[in-house]
Coordinates of C-alpha atoms and ligand atoms in Angstrom, one line a residue:
M640 CA 0.0 -0.1 0.0
I641 CA 1.4 3.5 -0.9
T642 CA 1.4 6.0 2.0
K643 CA 0.1 9.4 1.8
D644 CA 3.6 10.9 1.5
E645 CA 4.4 8.7 -1.3
F646 CA 1.2 9.6 -3.1
V647 CA 1.7 13.5 -2.7
K648 CA 5.5 13.2 -3.7
N649 CA 4.8 11.0 -6.9
Y650 CA 1.7 11.8 -8.3
D651 CA -0.4 14.5 -9.9
V652 CA -3.9 15.0 -9.8
K653 CA -5.1 17.1 -13.1
K654 CA -7.8 18.0 -15.2
L655 CA -8.0 16.0 -18.6
D656 CA -6.6 17.8 -21.6
E657 CA -5.3 16.7 -25.1
R658 CA -1.8 16.3 -23.8
F659 CA -2.6 12.8 -22.3
S660 CA -2.8 9.7 -24.3
V661 CA -6.4 8.2 -23.5
E662 CA -5.9 5.4 -26.0
T663 CA -3.5 3.3 -24.0
F664 CA -5.5 3.5 -20.6
D665 CA -6.9 0.0 -19.5
C666 CA -8.6 -0.7 -16.1
G667 CA -10.1 -4.0 -17.3
D668 CA -13.6 -2.6 -17.6
K669 CA -14.7 -1.8 -21.2
D670 CA -17.3 1.0 -20.3
L671 CA -14.8 2.9 -18.3
N672 CA -12.1 2.4 -21.0
D673 CA -14.4 3.6 -23.6
F674 CA -15.7 6.6 -21.7
I675 CA -12.1 8.1 -21.0
R676 CA -11.3 7.2 -24.9
E677 CA -14.4 8.4 -26.6
E678 CA -16.6 10.5 -24.4
A679 CA -14.7 12.3 -21.6
E680 CA -13.7 15.3 -23.7
L681 CA -17.3 15.7 -24.8
Y682 CA -18.5 15.7 -21.1
K683 CA -15.9 18.3 -20.4
S684 CA -16.7 20.8 -23.2
Q685 CA -20.5 20.4 -22.6
L686 CA -19.8 21.0 -18.9
L687 CA -21.7 17.9 -18.1
A688 CA -18.6 16.6 -15.9
M689 CA -15.1 17.3 -15.2
P690 CA -12.6 14.3 -15.8
Y691 CA -9.5 14.3 -13.7
I692 CA -6.4 12.1 -14.2
L693 CA -3.7 10.8 -12.1
T694 CA 0.0 10.9 -13.8
K695 CA 3.3 10.1 -12.5
K696 CA 5.0 13.4 -11.3
Y697 CA 7.3 15.2 -13.9
E698 CA 6.8 12.3 -16.6
T699 CA 5.0 11.3 -19.7
N700 CA 1.5 11.8 -20.7
E701 CA 0.5 8.5 -19.5
I702 CA -2.8 8.2 -17.3
L703 CA -2.6 6.1 -14.4
A704 CA -6.1 6.4 -13.2
Y705 CA -9.2 8.9 -13.8
F706 CA -12.1 9.9 -12.1
T707 CA -15.1 12.4 -13.1
L708 CA -16.9 14.8 -10.9
A709 CA -20.3 16.7 -11.4
N710 CA -22.5 18.5 -9.3
D711 CA -25.5 16.4 -7.9
K712 CA -28.0 16.5 -4.9
I713 CA -29.6 14.3 -2.8
N714 CA -33.3 14.5 -2.9
V715 CA -36.6 12.6 -2.1
T716 CA -36.6 10.7 -5.2
D717 CA -33.4 9.1 -4.5
F718 CA -35.4 7.1 -1.9
V719 CA -38.0 4.6 -2.1
S720 CA -40.5 6.4 -0.1
N721 CA -41.0 9.9 1.7
S722 CA -40.5 8.3 5.0
Q723 CA -37.1 6.8 4.1
F724 CA -36.0 10.4 3.2
N725 CA -37.2 11.7 6.4
K726 CA -35.3 9.1 8.1
F727 CA -32.2 10.2 6.3
R728 CA -32.7 13.8 7.1
K729 CA -33.2 12.8 10.8
A730 CA -30.2 10.8 11.0
N731 CA -27.9 13.6 9.4
F732 CA -29.7 17.0 10.3
N733 CA -31.9 18.8 13.1
K734 CA -35.2 19.9 12.0
E735 CA -34.1 23.3 11.0
K736 CA -32.1 21.9 8.5
Y737 CA -34.7 20.0 6.8
L738 CA -34.5 20.7 3.1
R739 CA -36.0 19.4 0.1
S740 CA -32.7 18.4 -1.2
Y741 CA -28.9 18.6 -0.2
P742 CA -26.0 19.6 -2.2
S743 CA -23.5 16.9 -3.1
V744 CA -20.9 16.1 -5.8
K745 CA -21.1 12.9 -7.8
I746 CA -18.0 10.6 -8.8
G747 CA -19.6 9.7 -12.1
R748 CA -16.5 7.1 -12.8
L749 CA -13.4 6.1 -10.9
A750 CA -10.8 3.7 -12.6
I751 CA -7.4 2.7 -11.7
S752 CA -5.0 1.3 -14.6
K753 CA -5.0 -2.5 -14.2
E754 CA -1.4 -3.0 -13.0
L755 CA -1.9 -0.5 -10.1
Q756 CA -5.2 -1.8 -8.8
G757 CA -5.1 -3.0 -5.1
L758 CA -2.0 -0.6 -4.3
G759 CA -4.2 2.0 -2.4
I760 CA -4.4 4.6 -5.2
G761 CA -8.5 4.4 -5.3
T762 CA -8.4 5.0 -1.5
H763 CA -6.0 8.0 -2.1
I764 CA -8.1 9.5 -4.9
L765 CA -11.4 9.2 -2.5
R766 CA -9.3 11.0 0.1
F767 CA -8.2 13.8 -2.5
I768 CA -11.9 14.5 -3.3
K769 CA -12.9 14.7 0.1
I770 CA -10.3 17.2 0.9
Y771 CA -11.0 19.0 -2.4
F772 CA -14.4 19.6 -1.2
L773 CA -13.9 20.2 2.5
S774 CA -11.1 22.7 1.9
D775 CA -12.2 26.2 1.7
N776 CA -15.9 25.3 1.5
K777 CA -16.1 26.2 -2.3
T778 CA -19.5 25.6 -2.9
G779 CA -21.3 24.3 0.1
C780 CA -21.1 20.5 -0.8
R781 CA -22.0 18.2 2.0
F782 CA -22.1 14.9 0.3
I783 CA -20.2 12.7 -2.2
T784 CA -22.4 10.6 -4.0
L785 CA -21.6 7.5 -6.5
D786 CA -23.3 4.6 -8.2
A787 CA -21.0 1.8 -7.1
Y788 CA -20.2 -1.3 -9.2
R789 CA -21.5 -4.2 -7.6
G790 CA -17.9 -5.5 -7.3
A791 CA -16.6 -2.2 -6.1
V792 CA -19.0 -1.9 -3.1
D793 CA -16.9 -3.4 -0.3
F794 CA -14.0 -0.9 -1.6
Y795 CA -16.5 2.1 -1.2
K796 CA -17.5 0.7 2.1
R797 CA -14.1 0.4 3.6
N798 CA -13.7 4.2 2.5
G799 CA -16.7 5.2 4.6
F800 CA -19.6 5.3 2.2
S801 CA -23.0 4.0 2.7
F802 CA -26.1 3.1 0.8
L803 CA -28.7 5.5 0.2
Q804 CA -31.4 2.8 -0.4
K805 CA -31.5 -0.8 0.9
E806 CA -29.1 -3.0 -1.1
D807 CA -30.8 -4.5 -4.2
T808 CA -29.7 -6.3 -7.3
N809 CA -29.1 -3.6 -9.7
P810 CA -25.8 -3.5 -11.3
T811 CA -24.9 -0.4 -9.5
Q812 CA -25.9 0.8 -6.1
L813 CA -26.2 4.5 -5.0
M814 CA -23.9 5.3 -2.2
Y815 CA -23.0 8.4 -0.3
F816 CA -20.4 10.1 2.0
D817 CA -21.1 12.8 4.5
L818 CA -18.4 15.1 4.5
M819 CA -19.3 16.3 7.8
T820 CA -18.1 13.0 9.3
I821 CA -14.5 13.8 8.8
N822 CA -12.1 16.1 10.6
S823 CA -10.5 18.0 7.9
D824 CA -7.3 18.5 10.1
S825 CA -6.7 14.7 10.0
F826 CA -5.8 15.2 6.3
I827 CA -3.3 17.9 6.5
Ligands
LIG1561 C1 -12.4 -0.4 -7.8 C2 -11.1 0.5 -7.7 C3 -11.4 1.8 -8.3 C4 -10.2 0.3 -6.5 O1 -9.1 1.3 -6.5 P1 -7.9 0.4 -6.1 O2 -6.8 1.4 -6.1 O3 -7.8 -0.8 -6.7 O4 -8.2 0.3 -4.6 P2 -7.4 0.2 -3.3 O5 -6.0 -0.3 -3.5 O6 -7.4 1.7 -2.6 O7 -8.2 -0.7 -2.4 C5 -8.2 -0.5 -1.0 C6 -8.8 -2.0 -0.4 O8 -10.1 -2.2 -1.4 C7 -10.1 -3.6 -2.0 N1 -10.4 -3.5 -3.3 C8 -9.9 -3.0 -4.2 N2 -10.5 -3.1 -5.3 C9 -11.7 -3.9 -5.0 C10 -12.7 -4.3 -5.6 N3 -13.2 -4.4 -6.8 N4 -13.8 -5.0 -4.8 C11 -13.7 -5.2 -3.5 N5 -12.6 -4.9 -2.8 C12 -11.6 -4.1 -3.5 C13 -8.6 -3.9 -1.8 O9 -8.3 -5.2 -1.7 C14 -8.0 -3.0 -0.5 O10 -8.5 -3.7 0.6 P3 -7.5 -3.9 1.8 O11 -7.2 -2.4 2.1 O12 -8.4 -4.6 2.7 O13 -6.3 -4.7 1.4 C15 -10.0 -0.1 -8.9 O14 -9.8 -1.6 -8.5 C16 -10.5 -0.2 -10.4 O15 -10.4 1.0 -11.1 N6 -11.5 -1.3 -10.8 C17 -11.7 -1.6 -12.1 C18 -12.9 -0.3 -12.6 C19 -13.9 -0.3 -11.5 O16 -14.6 -1.4 -10.9 N7 -14.4 0.8 -10.9 C20 -15.3 1.3 -10.0 C21 -16.5 1.8 -10.7 S1 -17.8 2.2 -9.4

């Protein structure tokens, strides 16, 4: 497992641009490979999501991992019933803060190059995103959301994500992370 220091020293997180070779990226999942190769630039130019990439510092145009971020919200339609939404509000907020929806950012996609999986890079990227939205409170963003692949649910659980709805048999499962549950000082 790489440490936080190794991550900061050796890797850069950047916005995707034409300098980077999307063609050679391979995380072992066809949909995620196709997205970075064929669709990411369009999502970026149409302001539908921002694709970020991980590269080795000072080196090459090789993409080691990527993720996308887009504005999102958690609202009543994400739950099977109004009472489930009310339960969620009750668990996270006091009554004065009962809103119809809550601001969040969505990790649309997250993929690590095949040879680098299992080394801790995915965990570091999630930490990076948590800090990014916590530090300076840029937009007022309370939650991180994502649609987890079934095979990646345990990975997200280990990183503090929970289900918004009861677990079902869909190929992806909506999960969230509450940014108020972390102490930003512990990341510095
Ligand atoms: C899923 C993925 C993003 C995780 O990133 P990673 O860098 O490989 O994960 P990490 O090394 O940070 O993993 C941390 C822990 O999660 C576990 N883990 C990693 N991938 C996992 C998976 N697919 N399923 C279950 N557990 C997984 C690791 O074993 C490790 O556990 P440990 O700390 O107890 O040893 C990455 O493996 C990947 O890109 N997979 C292919 C594409 C994909 O499935 N993307 C997710 C889309 S929702």
